[in-house]
Coordinates of C-alpha atoms and ligand atoms in Angstrom, one line a residue:
M12 CA 16.4 4.0 3.4
A13 CA 16.6 4.8 7.1
D14 CA 18.1 2.2 9.3
G15 CA 16.4 0.8 12.4
A16 CA 12.7 1.1 13.0
L17 CA 10.5 1.5 9.9
Y18 CA 6.9 2.8 9.7
I19 CA 4.4 2.5 6.8
T20 CA 0.8 3.8 6.8
T21 CA -2.3 3.7 4.7
P22 CA -4.8 6.5 4.6
I23 CA -7.5 6.0 7.2
Y24 CA -10.7 5.2 5.3
Y25 CA -14.0 6.9 5.7
V26 CA -16.6 4.8 7.4
N27 CA -19.4 6.2 5.3
D28 CA -18.3 4.0 2.4
K29 CA -18.1 0.3 2.0
P30 CA -14.6 -1.1 1.4
H31 CA -13.7 -1.7 -2.2
I32 CA -10.7 -2.5 -4.4
G33 CA -9.1 0.9 -3.8
H34 CA -8.9 0.4 -0.1
A35 CA -7.9 -3.2 -0.4
Y36 CA -5.2 -2.1 -2.9
T37 CA -3.5 0.6 -0.8
T38 CA -3.5 -1.7 2.3
T39 CA -2.1 -4.7 0.2
V40 CA 0.7 -2.5 -1.2
C41 CA 1.7 -1.6 2.4
D42 CA 1.4 -5.2 3.5
V43 CA 3.7 -6.5 0.8
W44 CA 6.3 -3.9 1.8
A45 CA 5.9 -4.5 5.5
R46 CA 6.2 -8.2 5.1
S47 CA 9.3 -7.8 2.9
M48 CA 11.0 -5.4 5.4
R49 CA 10.2 -7.6 8.3
A50 CA 11.7 -10.6 6.4
A51 CA 14.7 -8.4 5.7
G52 CA 15.2 -8.1 9.5
H53 CA 13.8 -4.6 10.1
D54 CA 11.6 -3.5 13.0
V55 CA 8.5 -2.5 11.1
F56 CA 5.2 -0.9 12.2
F57 CA 2.3 -1.0 9.8
L58 CA -0.7 1.1 10.5
T59 CA -4.1 1.4 8.9
G60 CA -7.5 2.5 10.3
T61 CA -10.7 4.4 9.9
D62 CA -11.6 8.1 9.6
E63 CA -14.9 8.4 11.6
H64 CA -15.8 12.0 12.1
G65 CA -17.3 14.7 9.9
V66 CA -20.5 15.8 8.2
K67 CA -20.6 12.9 5.9
V68 CA -20.7 10.3 8.7
E69 CA -23.2 12.4 10.6
K70 CA -25.4 12.5 7.5
S71 CA -25.2 8.9 6.6
A72 CA -25.9 7.9 10.2
A73 CA -29.0 10.0 10.1
E74 CA -30.1 8.5 6.8
H75 CA -29.7 5.0 8.3
D76 CA -31.6 6.0 11.4
T77 CA -28.7 5.5 13.8
T78 CA -26.2 7.4 15.8
P79 CA -22.8 8.4 14.2
Q80 CA -21.0 6.2 16.7
E81 CA -23.0 3.2 15.9
W82 CA -22.7 3.8 12.2
A83 CA -18.9 4.2 12.7
D84 CA -18.7 1.0 14.7
R85 CA -20.6 -0.9 12.1
N86 CA -18.5 0.3 9.2
A87 CA -15.2 0.1 11.0
A88 CA -16.0 -3.6 11.5
E89 CA -16.4 -4.0 7.7
F90 CA -13.0 -2.5 7.2
Q91 CA -11.5 -4.8 9.8
K92 CA -13.1 -7.7 8.1
V93 CA -11.2 -6.7 4.9
L94 CA -7.9 -7.1 6.8
A95 CA -8.6 -10.8 7.5
V96 CA -9.9 -11.5 4.0
F97 CA -6.7 -10.1 2.4
G98 CA -4.2 -11.6 4.9
L99 CA -3.0 -8.2 6.0
T100 CA -0.5 -7.9 8.8
N101 CA -1.1 -4.4 10.1
D102 CA 0.3 -3.9 13.6
D103 CA -2.5 -1.6 14.7
F104 CA -5.9 -0.3 13.5
I105 CA -6.6 3.2 14.6
R106 CA -10.1 4.7 14.8
T107 CA -10.4 8.4 15.1
T108 CA -13.2 8.0 17.6
E109 CA -11.0 6.2 20.1
P110 CA -10.1 8.2 23.2
R111 CA -6.4 7.7 22.7
H112 CA -6.7 9.6 19.4
T113 CA -9.1 12.4 20.4
R114 CA -7.1 13.1 23.6
Q115 CA -3.9 13.5 21.6
V116 CA -5.4 15.5 18.8
Q117 CA -6.6 18.0 21.4
A118 CA -3.2 18.1 22.9
F119 CA -1.6 18.8 19.5
V120 CA -4.1 21.6 18.7
E121 CA -3.5 23.1 22.1
R122 CA 0.2 23.2 21.4
L123 CA -0.5 24.9 18.0
K124 CA -2.7 27.5 19.7
A125 CA 0.1 28.2 22.2
T126 CA 2.6 28.8 19.4
G127 CA 0.2 31.0 17.5
D128 CA 0.1 28.6 14.5
V129 CA -3.6 28.2 15.2
Y130 CA -5.6 31.4 15.6
L131 CA -9.3 32.5 15.5
G132 CA -10.2 34.3 12.3
R133 CA -12.6 34.9 9.4
F134 CA -12.5 33.0 6.2
E135 CA -14.3 33.1 2.9
G136 CA -13.8 30.6 0.1
W137 CA -15.2 28.1 -2.4
Y138 CA -16.3 25.0 -0.5
D139 CA -16.8 21.5 -1.8
E140 CA -19.5 20.1 0.5
G141 CA -19.0 16.5 -0.5
Q142 CA -15.2 16.5 0.0
E143 CA -15.3 19.0 2.9
E144 CA -12.6 21.0 1.2
Y145 CA -12.0 24.6 0.4
H146 CA -10.6 25.7 -3.0
T147 CA -8.7 28.9 -3.8
D148 CA -10.3 31.4 -6.2
T149 CA -7.8 30.3 -9.0
K150 CA -8.5 26.6 -8.4
A151 CA -12.3 27.2 -8.2
R152 CA -12.2 29.0 -11.6
E153 CA -10.2 26.1 -13.1
L154 CA -12.8 23.7 -11.8
D155 CA -15.6 25.7 -13.3
Y156 CA -16.9 26.1 -9.8
K157 CA -17.8 22.4 -9.6
S158 CA -16.6 19.7 -7.4
P159 CA -13.9 17.6 -9.2
V160 CA -15.3 14.5 -7.4
S161 CA -19.1 14.8 -7.4
G162 CA -19.6 17.5 -10.1
R163 CA -21.9 19.4 -7.7
P164 CA -21.5 23.2 -7.6
L165 CA -18.9 24.7 -5.1
V166 CA -20.5 27.0 -2.7
R167 CA -19.3 30.4 -1.5
A168 CA -18.9 30.0 2.2
E169 CA -17.8 32.4 5.0
E170 CA -17.0 31.2 8.5
Q171 CA -15.4 32.3 11.7
N172 CA -13.1 29.6 12.5
Y173 CA -9.8 28.6 13.9
Y174 CA -7.1 28.7 11.2
F175 CA -3.7 27.1 10.8
R176 CA -1.1 29.6 9.6
L177 CA -0.1 27.5 6.6
S178 CA 1.0 30.6 4.7
A179 CA 3.9 31.0 7.2
Y180 CA 5.4 27.7 6.0
Q181 CA 5.6 28.6 2.3
A182 CA 9.4 29.1 2.3
R183 CA 10.1 26.0 4.5
L184 CA 7.9 23.8 2.3
E185 CA 9.6 25.1 -0.8
A186 CA 13.0 24.3 0.7
L187 CA 11.8 20.8 1.7
F188 CA 10.8 20.1 -1.9
A189 CA 14.1 21.4 -3.2
E190 CA 16.2 19.5 -0.7
R191 CA 14.4 16.2 -0.7
P192 CA 13.2 15.3 -4.2
E193 CA 12.1 12.0 -2.9
F194 CA 9.7 13.5 -0.4
V195 CA 6.7 13.1 -2.8
R196 CA 6.7 10.3 -5.3
P197 CA 6.1 9.4 -8.1
E198 CA 7.8 12.4 -9.8
A199 CA 4.6 13.4 -11.7
R200 CA 2.8 13.9 -8.4
R201 CA 5.6 15.9 -7.0
N202 CA 5.5 18.3 -10.0
E203 CA 1.8 18.8 -9.4
V204 CA 2.3 19.7 -5.8
L205 CA 5.2 22.1 -6.7
G206 CA 3.0 23.8 -9.3
R207 CA 0.3 24.5 -6.8
L208 CA 2.7 25.4 -4.0
R209 CA 4.1 28.2 -6.3
E210 CA 0.7 29.8 -6.5
G211 CA 1.1 30.7 -2.8
L212 CA -0.4 29.3 0.3
Q213 CA -3.4 30.5 2.2
D214 CA -4.2 29.7 5.8
V215 CA -6.6 26.7 6.3
P216 CA -9.4 26.2 8.7
V217 CA -8.8 23.8 11.5
S218 CA -12.3 24.0 13.1
R219 CA -15.9 24.1 12.0
T220 CA -19.2 25.1 13.7
N221 CA -21.5 23.6 11.1
F222 CA -21.5 20.1 12.6
R223 CA -21.1 18.4 15.9
W224 CA -19.6 14.9 15.1
G225 CA -16.0 15.5 15.8
I226 CA -13.4 16.4 18.3
A227 CA -14.1 19.6 20.3
M228 CA -11.6 22.4 20.0
P229 CA -9.7 22.7 23.3
D230 CA -11.3 25.5 25.5
D231 CA -13.8 26.4 22.8
P232 CA -16.2 23.5 22.4
E233 CA -18.5 25.4 20.1
H234 CA -15.9 24.6 17.5
V235 CA -15.3 21.1 16.2
I236 CA -11.8 20.2 14.8
Y237 CA -12.0 20.0 11.0
V238 CA -12.1 16.3 10.0
W239 CA -8.9 16.5 7.8
I240 CA -6.8 17.9 10.6
D241 CA -8.2 15.3 13.0
A242 CA -7.5 12.5 10.5
L243 CA -3.9 13.5 9.6
F244 CA -2.9 13.3 13.2
N245 CA -3.7 9.5 13.2
Y246 CA -0.2 8.8 12.0
V247 CA 1.3 10.1 15.2
T248 CA -1.5 9.4 17.7
A249 CA -1.2 5.7 16.9
L250 CA 2.4 5.9 18.2
G251 CA 1.4 7.9 21.2
L252 CA 3.4 11.0 20.2
G253 CA 0.9 13.4 21.6
D254 CA 0.9 11.9 25.1
A255 CA 2.9 13.3 28.0
E256 CA 4.7 9.9 28.1
P257 CA 5.0 8.9 24.4
G258 CA 6.0 5.3 25.1
P259 CA 8.0 2.7 23.1
R260 CA 6.2 3.3 19.8
Q261 CA 7.8 6.7 19.4
R262 CA 10.8 5.0 17.8
Y263 CA 8.8 4.5 14.6
W264 CA 8.4 8.2 13.9
P265 CA 9.1 9.6 11.4
A266 CA 7.1 7.4 9.0
T267 CA 9.2 5.8 6.2
Y268 CA 6.2 5.9 3.9
H269 CA 2.7 7.4 3.9
V270 CA 1.1 5.5 1.1
I271 CA -2.1 7.3 -0.2
G272 CA -4.2 7.8 -3.4
K273 CA -3.4 10.8 -5.5
E274 CA -6.6 12.6 -4.7
I275 CA -5.5 13.3 -1.1
L276 CA -1.9 14.3 -1.9
W277 CA -2.2 18.0 -1.0
F278 CA -3.2 17.3 2.5
H279 CA -0.3 14.9 3.0
A280 CA 2.4 16.7 1.0
V281 CA 1.7 20.2 2.2
I282 CA -0.6 20.6 5.1
W283 CA 0.8 17.6 7.0
P284 CA 4.5 18.6 6.8
A285 CA 3.6 22.2 7.8
L286 CA 1.7 20.9 10.8
L287 CA 4.7 18.8 11.8
M288 CA 7.0 21.7 11.3
A289 CA 4.8 23.8 13.6
L290 CA 5.0 21.1 16.2
E291 CA 8.7 20.7 15.7
L292 CA 8.3 17.0 14.8
P293 CA 10.5 15.3 12.2
L294 CA 9.0 14.9 8.7
P295 CA 8.1 11.6 7.0
G296 CA 10.5 10.1 4.6
C297 CA 8.2 9.8 1.6
V298 CA 4.6 10.5 0.7
Y299 CA 3.8 8.0 -2.0
A300 CA 0.7 8.9 -4.0
H301 CA -0.5 6.1 -6.3
S302 CA -3.0 6.4 -9.1
F303 CA -6.4 4.8 -9.3
W304 CA -7.9 1.5 -10.3
I305 CA -10.5 2.0 -13.0
A306 CA -12.8 -0.9 -14.0
D307 CA -13.2 -2.2 -17.6
G308 CA -11.8 1.1 -18.9
Q309 CA -14.1 3.4 -16.9
K310 CA -13.6 5.4 -13.8
M311 CA -15.2 3.6 -10.8
S312 CA -17.9 5.6 -9.3
K313 CA -21.0 5.3 -7.1
S314 CA -23.3 6.6 -9.8
L315 CA -22.0 4.0 -12.4
G316 CA -22.2 1.3 -9.7
N317 CA -19.0 -0.3 -11.1
F318 CA -16.9 -0.3 -8.0
V319 CA -15.1 -3.6 -7.6
D320 CA -16.6 -4.2 -4.2
L321 CA -15.9 -6.8 -1.6
P322 CA -18.4 -9.4 -2.9
T323 CA -16.9 -9.1 -6.3
I324 CA -13.4 -9.4 -4.9
E325 CA -14.5 -12.4 -2.9
R326 CA -15.5 -14.2 -6.1
F327 CA -12.0 -13.7 -7.4
L328 CA -10.5 -14.9 -4.2
G329 CA -12.7 -18.0 -4.2
H330 CA -11.8 -18.8 -7.8
Y331 CA -8.1 -17.9 -8.0
G332 CA -7.0 -17.9 -4.4
L333 CA -5.7 -15.0 -2.2
D334 CA -2.1 -15.2 -3.4
A335 CA -3.2 -14.7 -7.1
W336 CA -5.2 -11.6 -6.0
R337 CA -2.2 -10.2 -4.1
F338 CA 0.1 -10.9 -7.0
Y339 CA -2.2 -9.1 -9.4
M340 CA -2.5 -6.1 -7.1
A341 CA 1.2 -6.0 -6.6
T342 CA 2.3 -6.4 -10.2
K343 CA -0.5 -4.7 -12.2
G344 CA -1.7 -2.0 -9.8
P345 CA -1.5 1.8 -10.3
L346 CA 1.6 2.5 -8.2
G347 CA 3.0 4.6 -10.9
A348 CA 1.7 7.8 -12.5
H349 CA -1.0 6.1 -14.5
D350 CA -4.3 4.6 -13.6
A351 CA -4.7 0.8 -13.9
D352 CA -7.6 -1.0 -15.5
F353 CA -9.1 -3.9 -13.6
S354 CA -10.5 -6.4 -15.9
A355 CA -11.4 -10.1 -15.3
R356 CA -9.8 -11.0 -18.6
H357 CA -6.5 -9.4 -17.8
F358 CA -6.5 -10.9 -14.3
H359 CA -7.0 -14.4 -15.9
E360 CA -4.1 -13.8 -18.4
V361 CA -1.8 -12.7 -15.6
Y362 CA -2.7 -15.7 -13.5
T363 CA -2.2 -18.1 -16.3
T364 CA 1.0 -16.6 -17.7
D365 CA 2.9 -15.7 -14.5
L366 CA 1.6 -18.1 -11.9
V367 CA 0.5 -21.2 -13.7
N368 CA 3.0 -21.3 -16.6
T369 CA 5.9 -19.7 -14.9
V370 CA 6.2 -20.0 -11.1
G371 CA 3.9 -23.1 -10.7
N372 CA 5.2 -24.9 -13.8
C373 CA 8.9 -24.4 -12.9
A374 CA 8.5 -25.4 -9.3
S375 CA 6.6 -28.6 -10.3
R376 CA 9.0 -29.5 -13.1
V377 CA 12.1 -29.2 -10.8
T378 CA 10.6 -31.0 -7.8
A379 CA 9.2 -33.8 -10.1
M380 CA 12.6 -34.4 -11.7
I381 CA 14.3 -34.6 -8.3
G382 CA 11.6 -37.0 -7.2
K383 CA 12.0 -39.2 -10.3
Y384 CA 15.8 -39.2 -10.7
F385 CA 17.0 -38.8 -7.1
D386 CA 14.2 -40.3 -5.0
G387 CA 13.3 -36.8 -3.8
A388 CA 16.7 -36.1 -2.2
V389 CA 18.4 -32.9 -3.3
P390 CA 21.5 -33.9 -5.3
T391 CA 25.0 -32.5 -4.8
E392 CA 25.9 -29.4 -6.8
A393 CA 29.5 -30.2 -7.2
P394 CA 30.3 -33.8 -6.3
D395 CA 33.9 -33.6 -7.2
G396 CA 34.4 -30.3 -5.4
S397 CA 34.3 -28.2 -8.5
R398 CA 31.2 -26.3 -9.6
I399 CA 30.0 -27.5 -13.0
L400 CA 29.4 -24.5 -15.2
V401 CA 26.8 -25.7 -17.6
A402 CA 25.9 -23.7 -20.7
E403 CA 27.7 -20.7 -19.3
H404 CA 25.2 -20.2 -16.5
D405 CA 26.7 -18.9 -13.3
W406 CA 23.7 -19.5 -11.1
P407 CA 25.1 -18.2 -7.8
A408 CA 25.8 -14.9 -9.5
L409 CA 22.4 -14.9 -11.3
A410 CA 20.5 -15.6 -8.2
S411 CA 22.3 -13.1 -6.0
G412 CA 21.9 -10.4 -8.7
A413 CA 18.2 -11.1 -8.8
S414 CA 17.9 -11.1 -5.0
E415 CA 19.8 -7.8 -4.6
S416 CA 17.8 -6.1 -7.3
S417 CA 14.6 -7.4 -6.0
L418 CA 15.3 -6.2 -2.5
E419 CA 16.4 -2.8 -3.6
A420 CA 13.3 -2.4 -5.7
I421 CA 11.0 -3.3 -2.8
E422 CA 12.7 -0.8 -0.5
R423 CA 11.8 1.9 -3.1
L424 CA 8.2 0.5 -3.1
D425 CA 8.6 -0.7 -6.6
L426 CA 6.6 -3.8 -6.1
A427 CA 6.2 -4.8 -9.8
G428 CA 10.0 -4.2 -10.4
S429 CA 10.9 -6.3 -7.4
I430 CA 8.7 -9.2 -8.5
E431 CA 9.8 -9.0 -12.1
Q432 CA 13.4 -9.6 -11.0
V433 CA 12.3 -12.9 -9.4
L434 CA 10.1 -13.9 -12.3
G435 CA 13.1 -13.3 -14.6
L436 CA 15.1 -15.7 -12.5
V437 CA 12.4 -18.4 -12.7
R438 CA 12.1 -17.9 -16.4
R439 CA 15.8 -18.5 -16.7
V440 CA 15.5 -21.7 -14.8
D441 CA 12.9 -22.9 -17.2
G442 CA 15.1 -21.9 -20.2
F443 CA 18.0 -23.7 -18.6
I444 CA 16.0 -26.9 -18.3
N445 CA 15.0 -26.6 -21.9
L446 CA 18.6 -26.1 -22.9
T447 CA 20.3 -28.7 -20.8
E448 CA 17.5 -31.3 -21.1
P449 CA 18.1 -33.1 -17.8
F450 CA 15.4 -35.7 -18.8
K451 CA 17.8 -36.8 -21.6
L452 CA 20.9 -36.8 -19.4
A453 CA 19.0 -39.0 -16.9
K454 CA 19.2 -41.9 -19.4
D455 CA 23.0 -41.8 -19.4
P456 CA 24.4 -43.1 -16.0
G457 CA 27.8 -41.6 -17.0
R458 CA 26.4 -38.1 -16.7
R459 CA 24.8 -38.5 -13.3
N460 CA 27.0 -35.8 -11.7
E461 CA 26.1 -33.4 -14.4
L462 CA 22.4 -34.2 -14.0
G463 CA 22.7 -33.6 -10.2
A464 CA 24.5 -30.3 -10.7
I465 CA 21.9 -29.1 -13.1
L466 CA 19.0 -30.0 -10.8
Y467 CA 20.7 -28.6 -7.7
Q468 CA 21.1 -25.2 -9.5
C469 CA 17.5 -25.3 -10.6
V470 CA 16.0 -26.2 -7.2
E471 CA 18.2 -23.8 -5.3
S472 CA 17.1 -21.0 -7.6
V473 CA 13.5 -21.9 -7.1
R474 CA 14.0 -21.9 -3.3
I475 CA 15.5 -18.4 -3.4
A476 CA 12.7 -17.2 -5.7
A477 CA 10.1 -18.6 -3.1
H478 CA 11.7 -16.6 -0.3
L479 CA 11.6 -13.5 -2.4
L480 CA 8.0 -13.9 -3.5
E481 CA 6.8 -14.8 0.0
A482 CA 5.8 -11.3 1.0
T483 CA 3.5 -11.1 -2.1
M484 CA 2.2 -14.7 -2.0
P485 CA 2.6 -15.9 1.6
E486 CA 0.3 -19.0 1.4
R487 CA 1.7 -20.7 -1.7
M488 CA 5.3 -19.7 -1.2
S489 CA 5.4 -21.0 2.3
Q490 CA 3.8 -24.2 0.9
L491 CA 6.7 -24.3 -1.6
L492 CA 9.3 -23.7 1.0
E493 CA 7.9 -26.5 3.1
A494 CA 8.1 -28.8 0.1
L495 CA 11.8 -27.8 -0.3
G496 CA 12.6 -28.8 3.3
G497 CA 11.5 -25.7 5.2
R498 CA 12.4 -22.1 5.3
I499 CA 15.8 -20.9 6.3
A500 CA 15.5 -18.8 9.5
G501 CA 17.1 -15.4 9.9
P502 CA 17.1 -12.3 7.7
L503 CA 16.1 -12.6 4.1
A504 CA 19.6 -11.7 2.9
D505 CA 20.9 -14.9 4.6
A506 CA 18.0 -17.1 3.5
V507 CA 18.6 -16.2 -0.2
R508 CA 22.3 -16.8 -0.1
W509 CA 23.4 -19.4 -2.6
G510 CA 24.0 -22.9 -1.1
G511 CA 21.4 -22.7 1.7
L512 CA 19.7 -25.9 0.4
Q513 CA 21.6 -28.9 1.7
P514 CA 22.2 -31.9 -0.5
G515 CA 20.3 -34.9 0.8
T516 CA 17.3 -32.7 1.9
Q517 CA 14.0 -34.5 1.0
V518 CA 11.9 -32.4 -1.4
A519 CA 8.3 -33.1 -2.3
K520 CA 6.6 -32.6 -5.7
V521 CA 4.4 -29.5 -5.6
A522 CA 1.4 -28.3 -7.6
L523 CA 1.0 -24.6 -6.7
F524 CA -1.3 -22.9 -9.2
P525 CA -4.0 -25.1 -10.9
R526 CA -4.9 -24.2 -14.5
L527 CA -8.4 -22.7 -14.2
E528 CA -11.3 -21.6 -16.4
A529 CA -11.6 -17.8 -16.8
L530 CA -13.9 -15.9 -14.5
D531 CA -15.2 -13.7 -17.1
Q532 CA -17.4 -11.2 -15.4
L533 CA -16.6 -8.6 -12.9
A534 CA -19.9 -8.9 -11.0
P535 CA -22.4 -11.7 -11.0
S536 CA -25.1 -9.3 -12.2
A537 CA -23.0 -7.7 -15.0
P538 CA -24.6 -8.0 -18.4
Ligands
ME8_602 O1 -9.8 10.0 1.6 N1 -8.0 3.2 -6.8 O2 -10.7 8.2 2.8 P1 -11.3 7.3 1.7 C1 -7.0 3.1 -5.9 N2 -10.4 9.5 5.0 N3 -7.1 3.5 -4.6 C2 -8.2 4.0 -4.2 C3 -9.3 4.1 -5.1 C4 -9.2 3.7 -6.4 N4 -10.1 3.8 -7.3 N5 -10.3 4.6 -4.4 C5 -9.9 4.8 -3.1 C6 -10.1 9.4 2.7 N6 -8.6 4.4 -3.0 C7 -9.7 10.0 4.0 C8 -8.2 9.8 4.2 S1 -6.0 10.0 5.6 C9 -5.4 10.9 6.9 C10 -7.6 10.4 5.4 C11 -7.8 4.4 -1.8 O3 -12.1 6.2 2.4 C12 -6.7 5.4 -1.9 O4 -5.7 5.0 -1.0 O5 -12.0 8.1 0.6 C13 -7.3 6.6 -1.4 O6 -6.4 7.7 -1.0 C14 -8.1 6.1 -0.3 O7 -8.6 4.8 -0.7 C15 -9.3 7.1 0.1 O8 -10.1 6.5 1.0

């Protein structure tokens, strides 16, 4: 991964929909990564925001008897509320109706007109009105001339528009994909893009005349900049890259990760890099396209009304707590090539197995024994100067192995893999307690040093685990670190170094994750 400043982005969400699990998910994934990278000592910028222009917003505003701007304001506020509810630490929230964005989009498009990459021309194609997207003849045939999202017929449309010369970037895009296999992840998504790229690229419209709610084309205000082009630029306008004086945020470009859902991959993996090439700007490190949450085995859709929406999520938060929600998102979410099924039963199983029985139980066992046998003062690991190797467990090596693997995995955005390394360490501590039976040793005053050594190794491993899990579960892990005498300042690699916990430190007994009844329905009104 690149050194220095790091930059992670979510898609900017349409304001004509209410926030649901999908939006919360992508933003939470980025948040866990951003928190981890900050903890590791990097200079991180984490961006999210809202996509506020286009026909859909214009239409829904009219349906709600209000202006597009007011409608956008109202719904952008809903999305901002989500950030607080989920404890998200974004550094900025960009709205495409803000002057800082519109001004820079116009400047970028003007530059593209000047280079000849944007030109006025005629276009005919198969148009998906709901998605505001054109399909090629081949693709339209494959789709049986129906929208893959709404199922409504594609319409044959012809327009005089400004176009972006995407076709001119075919060879450079092919070279990009060949040279940088990590540019699109996961692998299955990359293969899909490659397949479509090989069919050949056509130029794409960058302006429309069939709606008004958008950014005017420079020097031709009859034309409004196509909402997708407007939206993609958010990633650089938030950093001020289109301004005459780009300012200090330009150090974050290029983005380390653009995290998106798989349905918007083409725009991000092909159109966006081509636009950047045309503008001679560096390309992002990786476009990461995750799969979808489905609910109780079915695709979530408006018509089925089975979106896991904000009120439903709030019931889970109220019952299990924010950290449990974030843990479930991070470990069981659809980051890989397959969709993930959200079910209340599965959520409850994961909560009980991993949080109550593993992390919570281990932390409370270890802190309770130190309370009972050492009056809460951390014992000495090796009182006679030599490390006691009990039951062939080399704890410093085990802990540093787990830390390194966990940090490596999170850099690759493998959240589940990163967390699994830490859970593995915690499970080993539990197994070690069962094996060495400190509660029996405690009865023999002659084995006090051994007892102390065992408990030191356990509590030090738990402390290291707490640091590594803090990006995912900030509330409970900071509570645990407080109980273990406070967090160690400095970069994560130092905080997780073996031996950080000083003998004599007072630790308090903790109860992190209470055993709970199952919340067995997704929605209060579900049958
Ligand atoms: O597409 N599972 O905005 P959008 C997981 N404005 N993630 C999901 C999901 C699901 N079932 N449903 C949605 C747009 N998402 C454009 C983007 S970017 C320059 C412009 C998440 O409001 C996922 O990240 O439809 C997906 O890509 C995004 O929400 C789409 O949000």
